[in-house]
JSON list of C-alpha atoms in Angstrom, two decimals:
[
{"chain": "A", "resi": 1, "resn": "MET", "atom": "CA", "xyz": [0.09, 0.28, -0.14]},
{"chain": "A", "resi": 2, "resn": "SER", "atom": "CA", "xyz": [1.59, 3.23, -1.00]},
{"chain": "A", "resi": 3, "resn": "ALA", "atom": "CA", "xyz": [1.13, 6.55, 1.05]},
{"chain": "A", "resi": 4, "resn": "ALA", "atom": "CA", "xyz": [-1.68, 7.96, -1.02]},
{"chain": "A", "resi": 5, "resn": "ASP", "atom": "CA", "xyz": [-3.84, 4.93, -0.27]},
{"chain": "A", "resi": 6, "resn": "ASP", "atom": "CA", "xyz": [-3.57, 5.01, 2.99]},
{"chain": "A", "resi": 7, "resn": "PRO", "atom": "CA", "xyz": [-5.93, 7.65, 5.11]},
{"chain": "A", "resi": 8, "resn": "SER", "atom": "CA", "xyz": [-3.98, 7.73, 8.37]},
{"chain": "A", "resi": 9, "resn": "ALA", "atom": "CA", "xyz": [-0.69, 8.82, 6.28]},
{"chain": "A", "resi": 10, "resn": "PRO", "atom": "CA", "xyz": [0.22, 12.51, 6.79]},
{"chain": "A", "resi": 11, "resn": "ALA", "atom": "CA", "xyz": [-0.52, 14.37, 3.89]},
{"chain": "A", "resi": 12, "resn": "PRO", "atom": "CA", "xyz": [2.04, 15.83, 1.17]},
{"chain": "A", "resi": 13, "resn": "LEU", "atom": "CA", "xyz": [3.99, 18.64, 2.80]},
{"chain": "A", "resi": 14, "resn": "GLY", "atom": "CA", "xyz": [3.96, 19.65, -1.16]},
{"chain": "A", "resi": 15, "resn": "TRP", "atom": "CA", "xyz": [3.90, 18.71, -4.65]},
{"chain": "A", "resi": 16, "resn": "HIS", "atom": "CA", "xyz": [6.60, 19.12, -7.49]},
{"chain": "A", "resi": 17, "resn": "HIS", "atom": "CA", "xyz": [5.53, 19.69, -10.61]},
{"chain": "A", "resi": 18, "resn": "LEU", "atom": "CA", "xyz": [7.57, 18.26, -13.61]},
{"chain": "A", "resi": 19, "resn": "VAL", "atom": "CA", "xyz": [6.46, 19.53, -17.01]},
{"chain": "A", "resi": 20, "resn": "GLU", "atom": "CA", "xyz": [7.87, 18.49, -20.18]},
{"chain": "A", "resi": 21, "resn": "LEU", "atom": "CA", "xyz": [7.18, 21.23, -23.35]},
{"chain": "A", "resi": 22, "resn": "GLY", "atom": "CA", "xyz": [7.86, 20.27, -26.76]},
{"chain": "A", "resi": 23, "resn": "GLY", "atom": "CA", "xyz": [7.19, 21.66, -30.29]},
{"chain": "A", "resi": 24, "resn": "CYS", "atom": "CA", "xyz": [7.97, 25.34, -29.02]},
{"chain": "A", "resi": 25, "resn": "ASP", "atom": "CA", "xyz": [8.87, 28.52, -30.35]},
{"chain": "A", "resi": 26, "resn": "VAL", "atom": "CA", "xyz": [12.58, 28.34, -31.17]},
{"chain": "A", "resi": 27, "resn": "ALA", "atom": "CA", "xyz": [13.40, 32.23, -30.53]},
{"chain": "A", "resi": 28, "resn": "ALA", "atom": "CA", "xyz": [10.73, 32.20, -27.57]},
{"chain": "A", "resi": 29, "resn": "LEU", "atom": "CA", "xyz": [12.97, 29.57, -25.65]},
{"chain": "A", "resi": 30, "resn": "ASP", "atom": "CA", "xyz": [16.29, 31.26, -26.82]},
{"chain": "A", "resi": 31, "resn": "ASP", "atom": "CA", "xyz": [14.73, 34.91, -25.74]},
{"chain": "A", "resi": 32, "resn": "LEU", "atom": "CA", "xyz": [15.93, 35.79, -22.40]},
{"chain": "A", "resi": 33, "resn": "PRO", "atom": "CA", "xyz": [13.77, 38.58, -21.17]},
{"chain": "A", "resi": 34, "resn": "HIS", "atom": "CA", "xyz": [10.56, 36.62, -22.37]},
{"chain": "A", "resi": 35, "resn": "ILE", "atom": "CA", "xyz": [11.62, 33.63, -20.50]},
{"chain": "A", "resi": 36, "resn": "GLU", "atom": "CA", "xyz": [11.76, 35.59, -17.32]},
{"chain": "A", "resi": 37, "resn": "ALA", "atom": "CA", "xyz": [8.40, 37.70, -17.56]},
{"chain": "A", "resi": 38, "resn": "THR", "atom": "CA", "xyz": [7.01, 34.49, -18.48]},
{"chain": "A", "resi": 39, "resn": "LEU", "atom": "CA", "xyz": [8.12, 32.54, -15.67]},
{"chain": "A", "resi": 40, "resn": "LEU", "atom": "CA", "xyz": [7.33, 35.30, -13.49]},
{"chain": "A", "resi": 41, "resn": "ALA", "atom": "CA", "xyz": [3.89, 35.39, -14.65]},
{"chain": "A", "resi": 42, "resn": "ALA", "atom": "CA", "xyz": [3.65, 31.30, -14.53]},
{"chain": "A", "resi": 43, "resn": "ALA", "atom": "CA", "xyz": [4.43, 31.81, -10.53]},
{"chain": "A", "resi": 44, "resn": "ARG", "atom": "CA", "xyz": [1.52, 34.77, -10.19]},
{"chain": "A", "resi": 45, "resn": "ALA", "atom": "CA", "xyz": [-0.67, 32.77, -12.14]},
{"chain": "A", "resi": 46, "resn": "ALA", "atom": "CA", "xyz": [-0.77, 29.62, -9.88]},
{"chain": "A", "resi": 47, "resn": "GLY", "atom": "CA", "xyz": [-1.19, 31.95, -6.81]},
{"chain": "A", "resi": 48, "resn": "ALA", "atom": "CA", "xyz": [2.40, 31.99, -5.71]},
{"chain": "A", "resi": 49, "resn": "THR", "atom": "CA", "xyz": [4.42, 35.20, -4.18]},
{"chain": "A", "resi": 50, "resn": "VAL", "atom": "CA", "xyz": [7.77, 36.21, -5.61]},
{"chain": "A", "resi": 51, "resn": "LEU", "atom": "CA", "xyz": [10.29, 36.62, -3.66]},
{"chain": "A", "resi": 52, "resn": "ASP", "atom": "CA", "xyz": [13.37, 36.79, -6.40]},
{"chain": "A", "resi": 53, "resn": "ALA", "atom": "CA", "xyz": [14.28, 35.57, -9.60]},
{"chain": "A", "resi": 54, "resn": "ARG", "atom": "CA", "xyz": [17.81, 34.83, -11.42]},
{"chain": "A", "resi": 55, "resn": "PHE", "atom": "CA", "xyz": [18.10, 33.85, -14.86]},
{"chain": "A", "resi": 56, "resn": "HIS", "atom": "CA", "xyz": [21.11, 33.19, -17.75]},
{"chain": "A", "resi": 57, "resn": "LYS", "atom": "CA", "xyz": [21.56, 33.08, -21.31]},
{"chain": "A", "resi": 58, "resn": "PHE", "atom": "CA", "xyz": [23.97, 30.14, -22.68]},
{"chain": "A", "resi": 59, "resn": "ALA", "atom": "CA", "xyz": [26.10, 30.39, -25.95]},
{"chain": "A", "resi": 60, "resn": "PRO", "atom": "CA", "xyz": [25.35, 29.72, -27.89]},
{"chain": "A", "resi": 61, "resn": "GLN", "atom": "CA", "xyz": [21.60, 29.25, -26.94]},
{"chain": "A", "resi": 62, "resn": "GLY", "atom": "CA", "xyz": [19.43, 28.35, -24.36]},
{"chain": "A", "resi": 63, "resn": "VAL", "atom": "CA", "xyz": [18.12, 29.86, -20.99]},
{"chain": "A", "resi": 64, "resn": "SER", "atom": "CA", "xyz": [17.91, 28.39, -17.61]},
{"chain": "A", "resi": 65, "resn": "GLY", "atom": "CA", "xyz": [16.36, 30.55, -14.62]},
{"chain": "A", "resi": 66, "resn": "VAL", "atom": "CA", "xyz": [14.66, 30.51, -11.58]},
{"chain": "A", "resi": 67, "resn": "VAL", "atom": "CA", "xyz": [11.84, 32.22, -9.52]},
{"chain": "A", "resi": 68, "resn": "LEU", "atom": "CA", "xyz": [12.43, 31.82, -5.68]},
{"chain": "A", "resi": 69, "resn": "ILE", "atom": "CA", "xyz": [8.53, 32.34, -4.45]},
{"chain": "A", "resi": 70, "resn": "ALA", "atom": "CA", "xyz": [7.49, 31.97, -0.89]},
{"chain": "A", "resi": 71, "resn": "GLU", "atom": "CA", "xyz": [5.77, 28.54, -1.51]},
{"chain": "A", "resi": 72, "resn": "SER", "atom": "CA", "xyz": [9.27, 27.28, -2.90]},
{"chain": "A", "resi": 73, "resn": "HIS", "atom": "CA", "xyz": [10.35, 27.79, -6.47]},
{"chain": "A", "resi": 74, "resn": "LEU", "atom": "CA", "xyz": [9.88, 27.59, -10.27]},
{"chain": "A", "resi": 75, "resn": "SER", "atom": "CA", "xyz": [12.27, 26.87, -13.00]},
{"chain": "A", "resi": 76, "resn": "VAL", "atom": "CA", "xyz": [13.10, 26.65, -16.03]},
{"chain": "A", "resi": 77, "resn": "HIS", "atom": "CA", "xyz": [15.72, 24.94, -18.86]},
{"chain": "A", "resi": 78, "resn": "THR", "atom": "CA", "xyz": [15.42, 25.51, -22.25]},
{"chain": "A", "resi": 79, "resn": "TRP", "atom": "CA", "xyz": [16.61, 23.72, -25.45]},
{"chain": "A", "resi": 80, "resn": "PRO", "atom": "CA", "xyz": [15.93, 25.85, -28.63]},
{"chain": "A", "resi": 81, "resn": "GLU", "atom": "CA", "xyz": [18.08, 23.56, -30.68]},
{"chain": "A", "resi": 82, "resn": "HIS", "atom": "CA", "xyz": [15.04, 20.76, -29.64]},
{"chain": "A", "resi": 83, "resn": "ALA", "atom": "CA", "xyz": [12.61, 23.17, -29.58]},
{"chain": "A", "resi": 84, "resn": "TYR", "atom": "CA", "xyz": [12.17, 21.81, -25.83]},
{"chain": "A", "resi": 85, "resn": "ALA", "atom": "CA", "xyz": [11.68, 23.68, -22.30]},
{"chain": "A", "resi": 86, "resn": "ALA", "atom": "CA", "xyz": [11.77, 21.56, -19.17]},
{"chain": "A", "resi": 87, "resn": "VAL", "atom": "CA", "xyz": [9.83, 23.31, -15.98]},
{"chain": "A", "resi": 88, "resn": "ASP", "atom": "CA", "xyz": [10.36, 22.44, -12.38]},
{"chain": "A", "resi": 89, "resn": "LEU", "atom": "CA", "xyz": [7.29, 24.16, -9.82]},
{"chain": "A", "resi": 90, "resn": "PHE", "atom": "CA", "xyz": [7.60, 23.04, -6.33]},
{"chain": "A", "resi": 91, "resn": "THR", "atom": "CA", "xyz": [4.45, 24.14, -3.94]},
{"chain": "A", "resi": 92, "resn": "CYS", "atom": "CA", "xyz": [4.66, 23.94, -0.56]},
{"chain": "A", "resi": 93, "resn": "GLY", "atom": "CA", "xyz": [1.48, 23.46, 1.38]},
{"chain": "A", "resi": 94, "resn": "VAL", "atom": "CA", "xyz": [-2.24, 23.17, -1.09]},
{"chain": "A", "resi": 95, "resn": "THR", "atom": "CA", "xyz": [-2.98, 26.86, -1.66]},
{"chain": "A", "resi": 96, "resn": "LEU", "atom": "CA", "xyz": [-1.26, 26.80, -5.40]},
{"chain": "A", "resi": 97, "resn": "ASP", "atom": "CA", "xyz": [-2.77, 25.94, -8.77]},
{"chain": "A", "resi": 98, "resn": "ALA", "atom": "CA", "xyz": [-0.45, 24.39, -11.10]},
{"chain": "A", "resi": 99, "resn": "GLU", "atom": "CA", "xyz": [-3.11, 24.71, -13.74]},
{"chain": "A", "resi": 100, "resn": "PRO", "atom": "CA", "xyz": [-2.95, 28.44, -14.81]},
{"chain": "A", "resi": 101, "resn": "ALA", "atom": "CA", "xyz": [0.59, 28.21, -14.70]},
{"chain": "A", "resi": 102, "resn": "VAL", "atom": "CA", "xyz": [1.27, 25.38, -16.87]},
{"chain": "A", "resi": 103, "resn": "ALA", "atom": "CA", "xyz": [-1.27, 26.86, -19.14]},
{"chain": "A", "resi": 104, "resn": "LEU", "atom": "CA", "xyz": [0.68, 30.16, -19.55]},
{"chain": "A", "resi": 105, "resn": "LEU", "atom": "CA", "xyz": [3.63, 28.66, -20.02]},
{"chain": "A", "resi": 106, "resn": "GLN", "atom": "CA", "xyz": [2.63, 26.60, -23.22]},
{"chain": "A", "resi": 107, "resn": "ALA", "atom": "CA", "xyz": [0.88, 29.23, -24.57]},
{"chain": "A", "resi": 108, "resn": "ALA", "atom": "CA", "xyz": [3.92, 31.71, -24.35]},
{"chain": "A", "resi": 109, "resn": "LEU", "atom": "CA", "xyz": [6.55, 29.44, -25.56]},
{"chain": "A", "resi": 110, "resn": "GLY", "atom": "CA", "xyz": [4.25, 27.83, -28.15]},
{"chain": "A", "resi": 111, "resn": "ALA", "atom": "CA", "xyz": [4.22, 24.16, -26.97]},
{"chain": "A", "resi": 112, "resn": "LYS", "atom": "CA", "xyz": [2.47, 21.96, -29.12]},
{"chain": "A", "resi": 113, "resn": "THR", "atom": "CA", "xyz": [3.26, 18.91, -26.78]},
{"chain": "A", "resi": 114, "resn": "VAL", "atom": "CA", "xyz": [2.98, 19.21, -22.93]},
{"chain": "A", "resi": 115, "resn": "SER", "atom": "CA", "xyz": [3.69, 16.09, -20.55]},
{"chain": "A", "resi": 116, "resn": "ARG", "atom": "CA", "xyz": [3.34, 16.87, -16.53]},
{"chain": "A", "resi": 117, "resn": "GLN", "atom": "CA", "xyz": [3.74, 14.58, -13.68]},
{"chain": "A", "resi": 118, "resn": "ALA", "atom": "CA", "xyz": [2.93, 15.98, -10.15]},
{"chain": "A", "resi": 119, "resn": "ILE", "atom": "CA", "xyz": [5.24, 14.07, -7.50]},
{"chain": "A", "resi": 120, "resn": "PRO", "atom": "CA", "xyz": [4.14, 14.40, -3.67]},
{"chain": "A", "resi": 121, "resn": "ARG", "atom": "CA", "xyz": [6.90, 15.76, -1.70]},
{"chain": "A", "resi": 122, "resn": "GLY", "atom": "CA", "xyz": [7.32, 15.42, 2.63]},
{"chain": "A", "resi": 123, "resn": "ILE", "atom": "CA", "xyz": [5.08, 12.20, 2.94]},
{"chain": "A", "resi": 124, "resn": "THR", "atom": "CA", "xyz": [8.06, 9.96, 4.66]},
{"chain": "A", "resi": 125, "resn": "ARG", "atom": "CA", "xyz": [8.64, 12.23, 7.69]},
{"chain": "A", "resi": 126, "resn": "SER", "atom": "CA", "xyz": [9.04, 11.47, 11.43]}
]
C-alpha cells in the first residue's frame, strides 16, 4: 500500500510538478527577457508570492532560470535546438494551483506538446 492509498498517512508537505514542453517556438526559448517575464507571470498565475528571480542566457543558445517563491520555487531550462523546455514547479502547502501556470507556459512558449507529473513531497517524515 502506498502513502497515497493510506488514509492515516500524513498529507504531503508539497507537490513537485515536472512539466515537459515540446515543439516550442525556438525564438521564444532563446529570448531571456521573454523567458523571465513568462516564468514570473506563471508564478503569479499559480497564486505564488514571488520573492526573487535569477536567469542566465547560455552561448550559443538556451536559457535557465529560477523564480524563488514563498511557497518554494519555479525553474526552467530551455533547449532551443530541440524546441524543448523543462519546467519544475515545487509548491509547499495546498494553496497554489499549477494548472493556470502550465497553461500560461504552454501558450507563451508555443508548445505543441505538454507532459507533466505531480509528485507528492514530504510524505515520509517522522
